[in-house]
Short mmCIF file of C-alpha atoms and ligand atoms in Angstrom, two decimals:
data_model
loop_
_atom_site.label_atom_id
_atom_site.label_comp_id
_atom_site.label_asym_id
_atom_site.label_seq_id
_atom_site.Cartn_x
_atom_site.Cartn_y
_atom_site.Cartn_z
CA MET A 230 110.73 184.43 -3.55
CA ASP A 231 107.82 186.47 -1.92
CA SER A 232 108.52 186.76 2.54
CA ARG A 233 105.47 189.20 2.00
CA ILE A 234 102.76 186.28 4.09
CA PRO A 235 99.71 188.46 5.77
CA ARG A 236 98.53 186.79 9.35
CA PHE A 237 100.86 184.14 9.06
CA TYR A 238 100.81 183.65 12.69
CA ASP A 239 97.72 182.96 12.30
CA LYS A 240 97.87 179.64 10.58
CA SER A 241 97.89 176.68 11.80
CA LEU A 242 101.93 175.05 12.21
CA GLY A 243 101.14 172.44 9.01
CA LYS A 244 99.95 175.59 7.21
CA ARG A 245 102.83 177.91 7.61
CA ARG A 246 105.60 174.94 6.23
CA GLN A 247 103.31 174.20 3.40
CA ILE A 248 103.61 177.77 2.88
CA VAL A 249 106.82 177.99 3.79
CA ALA A 250 107.78 175.38 1.70
CA ASP A 251 106.34 176.30 -1.76
CA ARG A 252 107.76 179.68 -1.95
CA CYS A 253 111.04 178.04 -0.64
CA SER A 254 111.22 175.81 -3.89
CA ILE A 255 112.46 173.01 -0.89
CA SER A 256 113.81 169.75 -1.58
CA GLU A 257 110.85 166.52 -0.90
CA ASP A 258 114.36 165.79 1.65
CA ALA A 259 114.07 169.22 2.84
CA TYR A 260 110.70 168.99 3.73
CA GLU A 261 110.46 166.04 5.12
CA ALA A 262 112.78 166.89 7.67
CA LEU A 263 110.10 169.47 8.51
CA ILE A 264 107.76 166.91 8.77
CA ASP A 265 109.83 164.49 10.69
CA THR A 266 109.97 167.15 13.52
CA ASP A 267 108.96 165.21 17.54
CA GLU A 268 105.24 166.10 17.43
CA ARG A 269 104.89 165.82 20.74
CA ASP A 270 108.03 168.30 20.68
CA LEU A 271 106.28 170.68 17.98
CA GLY A 272 102.88 170.97 21.15
CA ALA A 273 105.57 172.22 23.57
CA VAL A 274 108.13 174.53 20.98
CA GLU A 275 105.34 176.17 19.04
CA ARG A 276 104.06 177.94 22.51
CA LEU A 277 107.57 179.78 23.68
CA SER A 278 107.59 180.82 19.87
CA GLU A 279 106.00 182.84 16.94
CA ASN A 280 105.65 181.58 13.07
CA VAL A 281 106.55 178.01 14.57
CA ILE A 282 106.98 175.96 11.18
CA GLY A 283 108.97 173.35 13.03
CA ALA A 284 111.59 172.02 16.20
CA ILE A 285 115.88 171.58 15.15
CA SER A 286 116.95 168.91 17.72
CA PHE A 287 120.20 168.62 19.65
CA PRO A 288 121.91 166.06 21.09
CA LEU A 289 120.67 165.98 24.70
CA SER A 290 123.77 164.13 26.69
CA VAL A 291 124.74 163.89 30.87
CA ALA A 292 127.78 164.70 31.86
CA THR A 293 129.52 162.69 34.72
CA ASN A 294 131.77 162.43 37.70
CA PHE A 295 130.48 166.16 39.04
CA ARG A 296 130.78 166.73 42.53
CA ILE A 297 129.44 169.79 43.73
CA ASP A 298 129.01 171.33 47.13
CA GLY A 299 129.46 167.75 48.52
CA ASP A 300 126.83 166.35 46.67
CA ASP A 301 127.06 164.73 43.50
CA ARG A 302 124.78 165.80 40.31
CA LEU A 303 124.63 164.95 36.39
CA ILE A 304 125.01 167.40 34.51
CA PRO A 305 122.25 167.70 30.89
CA MET A 306 124.03 169.20 28.03
CA ALA A 307 122.62 170.43 24.92
CA ILE A 308 125.64 171.35 22.83
CA GLU A 309 125.91 170.58 18.68
CA GLU A 310 130.00 170.30 19.35
CA SER A 311 131.79 167.58 19.36
CA SER A 312 134.25 167.02 22.55
CA VAL A 313 131.80 169.44 25.22
CA VAL A 314 130.35 166.65 26.98
CA ALA A 315 133.43 164.76 27.79
CA ALA A 316 135.73 167.55 28.69
CA ALA A 317 133.29 168.38 31.21
CA SER A 318 132.74 165.28 32.52
CA TYR A 319 136.69 165.07 32.39
CA GLY A 320 137.23 167.99 34.12
CA ALA A 321 134.97 167.19 37.14
CA LYS A 322 137.31 163.75 36.60
CA LEU A 323 139.92 166.37 37.92
CA ALA A 324 138.53 168.52 40.43
CA ARG A 325 136.59 165.35 41.93
CA GLU A 326 139.76 163.79 43.40
CA THR A 327 139.85 166.54 45.79
CA GLY A 328 136.89 166.52 46.68
CA GLY A 329 135.08 168.04 42.80
CA PHE A 330 133.66 171.98 43.33
CA THR A 331 132.92 174.82 46.12
CA THR A 332 130.30 177.35 45.09
CA SER A 333 129.42 180.68 46.25
CA THR A 334 126.92 183.25 45.29
CA SER A 335 126.28 186.89 46.06
CA GLY A 336 122.15 186.02 45.90
CA PRO A 337 119.32 186.76 43.22
CA TYR A 338 119.64 190.32 42.34
CA MET A 339 118.78 191.62 38.74
CA ILE A 340 118.90 195.06 37.77
CA GLY A 341 116.74 197.39 35.74
CA GLN A 342 117.67 200.33 34.12
CA ILE A 343 115.75 203.65 33.20
CA GLN A 344 117.16 206.72 31.15
CA VAL A 345 116.72 209.92 32.19
CA ARG A 346 117.23 211.99 28.47
CA ASN A 347 116.65 216.70 28.18
CA LEU A 348 117.88 217.05 32.12
CA SER A 349 119.08 220.94 33.11
CA ASP A 350 120.38 219.30 35.38
CA PRO A 351 121.70 215.29 35.40
CA HIS A 352 123.43 215.96 38.64
CA GLY A 353 120.18 217.41 40.49
CA ALA A 354 118.41 214.98 39.26
CA THR A 355 120.23 211.89 40.41
CA SER A 356 120.03 213.06 43.76
CA ARG A 357 116.94 213.32 44.37
CA VAL A 358 116.59 210.21 42.79
CA PHE A 359 118.62 209.07 45.74
CA GLU A 360 116.43 211.46 47.95
CA ARG A 361 112.90 209.52 47.13
CA ALA A 362 114.33 206.36 46.48
CA GLY A 363 111.92 205.11 49.11
CA GLU A 364 108.59 206.22 47.32
CA ILE A 365 110.30 204.61 43.92
CA ARG A 366 111.63 201.55 46.03
CA ALA A 367 107.18 201.55 46.60
CA LYS A 368 106.34 202.24 43.55
CA ALA A 369 107.94 199.01 41.98
CA ASN A 370 107.22 196.76 45.40
CA ASP A 371 103.60 197.51 44.16
CA GLN A 372 103.42 195.64 40.89
CA GLY A 373 102.72 192.36 42.15
CA VAL A 374 105.46 190.42 41.19
CA LEU A 375 107.80 188.57 43.99
CA VAL A 376 107.20 189.82 47.15
CA SER A 377 104.57 187.43 48.05
CA HIS A 378 107.86 185.43 46.67
CA GLY A 379 109.88 187.23 49.59
CA GLY A 380 111.56 188.90 46.86
CA GLY A 381 111.26 192.83 45.46
CA CYS A 382 112.99 196.12 44.60
CA GLU A 383 115.90 196.30 48.03
CA ASP A 384 117.32 199.25 46.40
CA VAL A 385 117.36 202.53 43.67
CA THR A 386 120.26 204.48 43.08
CA ALA A 387 121.24 206.66 40.28
CA ARG A 388 124.26 208.10 38.09
CA VAL A 389 125.23 210.29 35.46
CA VAL A 390 126.96 208.96 31.96
CA ASP A 391 128.10 210.68 29.62
CA THR A 392 127.18 210.03 26.64
CA PRO A 393 127.42 211.28 22.52
CA ASN A 394 124.07 212.65 22.65
CA GLY A 395 124.76 214.52 26.19
CA GLU A 396 124.42 214.17 30.02
CA MET A 397 121.49 211.45 30.26
CA ALA A 398 121.17 210.25 34.62
CA VAL A 399 120.62 205.95 34.78
CA VAL A 400 118.41 204.92 37.22
CA HIS A 401 118.92 201.15 38.59
CA LEU A 402 116.13 199.27 40.33
CA VAL A 403 118.18 196.93 42.34
CA VAL A 404 115.03 193.57 42.34
CA ASN A 405 116.06 190.41 44.34
CA VAL A 406 113.98 188.00 41.92
CA GLN A 407 114.20 184.55 43.92
CA ASN A 408 114.18 181.89 42.10
CA ALA A 409 113.25 183.73 38.60
CA MET A 410 115.61 184.62 36.21
CA GLY A 411 113.91 187.09 36.17
CA ALA A 412 113.19 189.76 33.02
CA ASN A 413 110.04 189.69 33.79
CA ALA A 414 109.38 191.06 36.35
CA VAL A 415 112.50 193.32 36.21
CA ASN A 416 111.18 194.68 33.22
CA THR A 417 107.29 195.89 34.63
CA MET A 418 109.05 196.42 37.68
CA ALA A 419 110.98 200.12 35.26
CA GLU A 420 108.05 200.94 33.32
CA ALA A 421 105.62 201.03 36.03
CA VAL A 422 108.15 203.55 37.96
CA ALA A 423 108.88 205.51 35.17
CA PRO A 424 106.58 208.03 35.26
CA MET A 425 107.64 208.34 38.78
CA ILE A 426 111.17 209.35 38.19
CA GLU A 427 109.89 211.39 35.30
CA ASP A 428 108.39 213.13 38.20
CA VAL A 429 111.08 213.58 39.87
CA THR A 430 113.71 214.71 37.22
CA GLY A 431 111.60 216.55 35.54
CA GLY A 432 112.90 215.14 32.58
CA GLU A 433 111.88 212.68 29.74
CA THR A 434 112.05 208.51 29.92
CA ILE A 435 113.06 206.70 27.52
CA LEU A 436 113.86 202.47 27.42
CA SER A 437 113.05 201.08 31.46
CA VAL A 438 114.23 197.24 30.68
CA LEU A 439 116.30 194.88 32.54
CA SER A 440 121.01 195.20 32.46
CA ASN A 441 122.21 192.42 31.25
CA LEU A 442 125.57 193.34 32.80
CA ALA A 443 123.81 191.17 36.17
CA ASP A 444 127.38 191.97 38.27
CA CYS A 445 125.04 191.32 41.46
CA ARG A 446 124.21 188.20 40.18
CA ILE A 447 128.25 187.17 40.29
CA ALA A 448 128.32 182.46 40.77
CA ARG A 449 131.19 181.38 42.37
CA ALA A 450 133.42 177.52 42.00
CA ARG A 451 136.69 176.56 42.55
CA CYS A 452 138.56 173.43 42.69
CA THR A 453 141.77 172.03 43.25
CA ILE A 454 143.98 169.71 41.34
CA PRO A 455 146.88 167.50 42.39
CA PRO A 456 149.58 167.94 39.95
CA ASP A 457 149.93 164.23 38.84
CA VAL A 458 146.57 163.57 37.52
CA LEU A 459 147.73 166.54 35.25
CA ARG A 460 151.19 164.44 33.57
CA SER A 461 150.61 163.69 29.60
CA GLU A 462 152.43 160.08 28.73
CA LYS A 463 151.90 160.46 25.22
CA ARG A 464 153.50 164.03 25.90
CA ALA A 465 156.19 162.85 28.32
CA LEU A 466 155.75 165.68 30.67
CA SER A 467 155.58 165.81 34.13
CA GLY A 468 151.97 166.81 36.11
CA GLU A 469 154.28 169.48 37.13
CA ALA A 470 154.90 171.10 34.66
CA VAL A 471 151.93 170.52 32.65
CA ARG A 472 150.44 172.36 35.35
CA ASP A 473 153.05 175.09 34.30
CA ARG A 474 151.91 175.05 30.93
CA ILE A 475 148.30 175.85 31.86
CA VAL A 476 149.33 178.81 34.31
CA ASP A 477 150.88 180.16 31.43
CA ALA A 478 148.37 179.43 29.38
CA TRP A 479 145.99 181.82 31.52
CA ALA A 480 148.27 183.69 32.05
CA LEU A 481 147.98 184.83 28.17
CA ALA A 482 144.26 184.60 28.56
CA VAL A 483 145.16 187.98 31.10
CA GLY A 484 147.65 189.67 28.86
CA ASP A 485 146.30 189.20 25.41
CA PRO A 486 142.29 189.70 24.96
CA TYR A 487 142.46 187.69 21.61
CA ARG A 488 143.23 184.56 23.79
CA ALA A 489 140.97 185.90 25.83
CA ALA A 490 137.49 185.66 24.09
CA THR A 491 138.32 181.83 23.10
CA HIS A 492 139.97 180.88 26.62
CA ASN A 493 135.44 182.62 27.43
CA LYS A 494 134.13 180.30 24.49
CA GLY A 495 134.90 177.62 25.94
CA ILE A 496 133.67 178.31 29.30
CA PHE A 497 130.57 179.77 27.91
CA ASN A 498 130.73 176.12 25.90
CA GLY A 499 129.25 174.21 28.87
CA MET A 500 127.58 177.27 30.87
CA ASP A 501 125.86 177.45 27.11
CA ALA A 502 125.48 173.95 27.18
CA LEU A 503 123.58 173.62 30.36
CA ALA A 504 121.50 176.62 29.40
CA VAL A 505 119.51 175.56 26.22
CA ALA A 506 119.21 171.70 28.40
CA THR A 507 117.08 173.64 30.43
CA MET A 508 116.09 175.89 28.73
CA ASN A 509 117.12 178.85 30.22
CA ASP A 510 118.38 182.64 28.12
CA TRP A 511 121.69 181.79 27.42
CA ARG A 512 122.12 185.04 25.45
CA ALA A 513 121.50 186.75 28.44
CA ILE A 514 124.32 184.47 30.35
CA GLU A 515 126.76 185.03 27.69
CA ALA A 516 126.03 189.33 27.17
CA GLY A 517 126.42 189.60 31.01
CA GLY A 518 129.57 187.21 30.90
CA HIS A 519 131.66 188.69 28.39
CA ALA A 520 130.28 192.22 29.56
CA PHE A 521 131.69 191.40 33.03
CA ALA A 522 134.63 189.96 31.33
CA ALA A 523 135.65 193.29 30.31
CA ARG A 524 134.58 195.24 33.23
CA ASP A 525 138.86 196.54 33.11
CA ASP A 526 140.41 195.06 29.86
CA TYR A 527 139.07 192.71 28.27
CA GLY A 528 139.86 189.17 30.76
CA PRO A 529 139.24 185.25 31.38
CA LEU A 530 136.48 184.82 33.57
CA SER A 531 138.59 181.69 35.48
CA THR A 532 141.87 182.65 37.10
CA TYR A 533 144.52 179.74 37.35
CA GLU A 534 147.96 179.67 40.50
CA ILE A 535 149.54 177.39 42.26
CA ASP A 536 148.74 176.36 46.02
CA THR A 537 151.83 175.57 48.86
CA GLU A 538 151.55 171.99 48.25
CA GLY A 539 152.56 172.46 44.38
CA ASN A 540 148.40 172.46 43.56
CA LEU A 541 146.74 173.81 40.47
CA VAL A 542 143.73 176.21 42.09
CA CYS A 543 141.35 177.15 39.51
CA SER A 544 138.72 179.24 40.26
CA ILE A 545 135.56 181.08 38.05
CA GLU A 546 133.69 184.36 39.19
CA VAL A 547 130.69 185.13 36.65
CA PRO A 548 127.26 186.45 36.19
CA VAL A 549 124.70 183.54 36.28
CA GLN A 550 121.23 185.01 34.85
CA VAL A 551 119.11 182.20 35.24
CA GLY A 552 115.74 180.56 37.21
CA VAL A 553 114.15 178.06 38.29
CA VAL A 554 110.27 178.63 38.06
CA GLY A 555 109.55 180.83 35.47
CA GLY A 556 110.26 181.51 31.32
CA ALA A 557 110.32 177.95 29.44
CA THR A 558 111.86 176.46 32.38
CA ARG A 559 108.78 173.90 33.33
CA ASN A 560 107.20 174.45 30.28
CA HIS A 561 109.02 172.65 27.88
CA PRO A 562 108.54 168.80 28.95
CA VAL A 563 112.15 167.60 27.76
CA ALA A 564 113.61 170.96 29.62
CA ASN A 565 111.87 170.19 33.10
CA ALA A 566 112.96 165.96 32.81
CA SER A 567 116.53 168.07 32.22
CA MET A 568 115.59 170.47 35.32
CA GLU A 569 114.36 167.14 36.93
CA ILE A 570 118.19 165.07 36.48
CA LEU A 571 119.58 168.20 37.80
CA ASP A 572 117.61 168.42 40.86
CA ALA A 573 118.54 172.31 41.68
CA ASN A 574 115.98 173.57 44.44
CA SER A 575 116.97 177.03 43.72
CA ALA A 576 117.50 179.52 41.58
CA GLU A 577 121.44 180.13 43.44
CA GLN A 578 122.21 176.70 43.56
CA LEU A 579 121.35 176.31 39.76
CA SER A 580 123.55 179.05 38.91
CA GLY A 581 126.50 177.55 41.19
CA ILE A 582 126.64 174.78 39.26
CA PHE A 583 126.27 175.87 36.17
CA ALA A 584 129.81 178.15 37.34
CA ALA A 585 130.77 174.12 38.28
CA VAL A 586 130.22 173.00 34.58
CA GLY A 587 131.77 176.34 33.20
CA LEU A 588 135.17 175.60 35.40
CA ALA A 589 134.67 171.76 34.01
CA GLU A 590 134.81 172.64 30.26
CA ASN A 591 137.50 174.83 31.05
CA ILE A 592 140.32 172.80 32.93
CA ALA A 593 139.36 170.17 30.00
CA SER A 594 140.60 172.78 27.80
CA MET A 595 143.21 174.05 29.22
CA ARG A 596 144.65 170.78 30.41
CA ALA A 597 143.70 169.32 26.93
CA LEU A 598 146.27 173.00 24.85
CA ALA A 599 148.97 172.45 28.17
CA ALA A 600 149.53 168.81 27.23
CA GLU A 601 148.31 166.76 24.29
CA GLY A 602 146.98 170.14 21.94
CA ILE A 603 143.50 169.77 21.53
CA GLN A 604 143.62 168.24 18.02
CA ALA A 605 143.59 164.41 19.49
CA GLY A 606 140.37 164.01 21.96
CA HIS A 607 138.49 166.83 18.82
CA MET A 608 139.39 164.19 15.67
CA LYS A 609 138.41 160.64 17.66
CA LEU A 610 134.30 162.28 17.05
CA HIS A 611 135.27 164.09 14.06
CA ALA A 612 136.42 161.53 12.69
CA LYS A 613 133.05 159.33 13.16
CA ASN A 614 131.21 162.32 11.33
CA VAL A 615 133.16 162.41 8.62
CA ALA A 616 132.75 158.76 7.79
CA ILE A 617 129.31 159.59 8.03
CA GLU A 618 129.47 161.71 5.95
CA ALA A 619 131.00 159.62 3.38
CA GLY A 620 128.59 156.74 3.63
CA ALA A 621 130.21 154.61 6.09
CA PRO A 622 127.22 151.53 6.71
CA GLU A 623 127.07 151.80 10.57
CA GLU A 624 128.84 148.60 11.49
CA LEU A 625 132.53 150.24 9.72
CA ILE A 626 131.74 154.42 11.46
CA ASP A 627 134.43 153.14 14.68
CA GLU A 628 136.81 150.80 12.33
CA ILE A 629 137.34 153.66 9.95
CA ALA A 630 136.74 156.25 12.88
CA ALA A 631 139.93 154.53 14.44
CA GLN A 632 141.61 154.17 11.68
CA MET A 633 141.60 157.46 10.19
CA VAL A 634 143.08 158.63 13.62
CA ALA A 635 145.82 156.36 13.21
CA ASP A 636 146.39 157.16 10.78
CA ASP A 637 146.62 160.60 11.48
CA ASP A 638 144.85 161.32 7.73
CA VAL A 639 141.07 161.88 8.89
CA ARG A 640 139.46 163.59 5.32
CA ALA A 641 136.59 162.24 3.56
CA ALA A 642 138.51 161.19 0.91
CA ARG A 643 140.14 159.16 2.62
CA ALA A 644 137.34 157.40 4.78
CA ARG A 645 135.36 157.01 1.23
CA GLU A 646 138.74 155.13 0.54
CA LEU A 647 138.53 152.78 3.48
CA ILE A 648 134.84 152.69 3.42
CA SER A 649 135.58 150.83 -0.17
CA GLU A 650 138.65 148.45 1.35
CA LEU A 651 136.34 146.73 3.85
CA ASN A 652 133.45 145.98 2.07
CA ARG A 653 136.18 144.38 -0.63
C1 MEV B 839 136.18 174.68 21.25
O1 MEV B 839 135.27 174.66 21.43
C2 MEV B 839 136.48 175.80 22.94
C3 MEV B 839 137.95 175.98 23.05
O2 MEV B 839 138.49 176.31 21.52
C4 MEV B 839 138.28 176.76 24.84
C5 MEV B 839 140.41 176.81 24.44
O3 MEV B 839 140.68 177.20 23.78
O4 MEV B 839 140.08 177.72 26.04
C6 MEV B 839 139.11 174.73 23.70
#
C-alpha cells in the first residue's frame, strides 16, 4: 500500500473514499459503512477537517434530573461508553434531593505564552516586560479581536523558567475571551506581540501559543446529598455506611495517583460527552484538567466531605475551556441542536454546567463503587451488546441480556446458547 496520494485534499469526498477503498482493499461492508454516512452530516464535517472520507456517529443522548443554579436542564451527551449517561442522570438525581448543583466561575480568562531564549539577563528581561506591560497589552488588543466584545488582554506577566537547555523567559498574556473558547484570539495576540517581546527582552522568541493549563478559567460546582438516599439494600449497607465508604474511596485518590487517574477519568466521562455533543475541544478540557490536577501531587479534581448534619458534601474545581460562539459549536447542526437543548447563554454559564456534569458523573461512580460495585450497572448494558454481537434477533435481545445478568454469566457463548434455546 502506497500512502503517498498527491493533492488528496483537492479531490471530492467520493473520490477520496474510492481511493482509500482501493488502496486499502477494504471489504464491501466497510465501503458501504463509509458510504452510508448521513449525507447531511457529511456536509457539516467536511468543513471541519481535512481529507474527510466519511463521518463516524456517536449516540447522542440526554441526561435527565439536572438542576443547576436553580434551573432544570437536559444535558446532551455524545459518548460510546455504556452507563455514562445513566450515571450522570443518577448523580444528578441524588443532588436534586437538596436542590441540585450550585456553580461559580473565575471568569473567562485564557493565557497566551511567548517563549524567549538567548537571554544574557533573563531576570532583567522579565523585569523589562513588566515595565512595558501597558504597551504590550495595547499591541495585543490592537488585533481587532475580542475588544469590540468587551474582552481583550487584561494583564501581562513574565517569569524565568529553568529548562534542560538553560534559563528562558516566558511571557504570559492574560486574555478575557468572553464567550469564545478563545484559542484563535489568544494565539493571534501571542503571535502579534512576539516581535515587541524580542525588542523589550533582547532575546529571540520561539513559540507563541495559548496554554491549556487554564488556571484562570476555573469552574466550580457543589451539591449536598443526605445519607439515606445512598443506602444499598443489595449490600445491606446503611446510607451512613455508604457515605463513609465514599469519603474513604475519595481519600485513596488523594493519596494514590493510580486511583486519582481513574477517579478523574470518570469525571471526564461526563465532561467529554458534553464537549463532544456541543463540539467543544475535549482535548483542551482534558489537558487542562489533568495539568490542574497535577499542580501539587497529581490528585482528584473533586472533594468529598461530611457536614455537621451528616450529609455528604461533594464539590469539584476544574479548568473549563469552552465557548458558546465560534469554533464548531455553532457550525455543526447537531452541535447547534445540543446548544439549543442546553440553553446556556454564556461561556461562563456553560463552564458551570460542565463542572456540574463532571461532578454528577463522579458521584454516581463513587456511589456505585462504594456500594454495589461498578460491574452490576455496567453489566446490564454490556449484556445487551454481547447479545447483539452473538446475533440475537431484535425481539430477544432484552430477554437474553436479562437472563445472562441474572445468571451472572455474560458471555457470547452463553448468549448463543440462549438464542438457540429461545428460538426452539
Ligand atoms: C469508567 O469509565 C469510569 C470509572 O472507572 C470511574 C471511577 O472509577 O471512579 C467507573
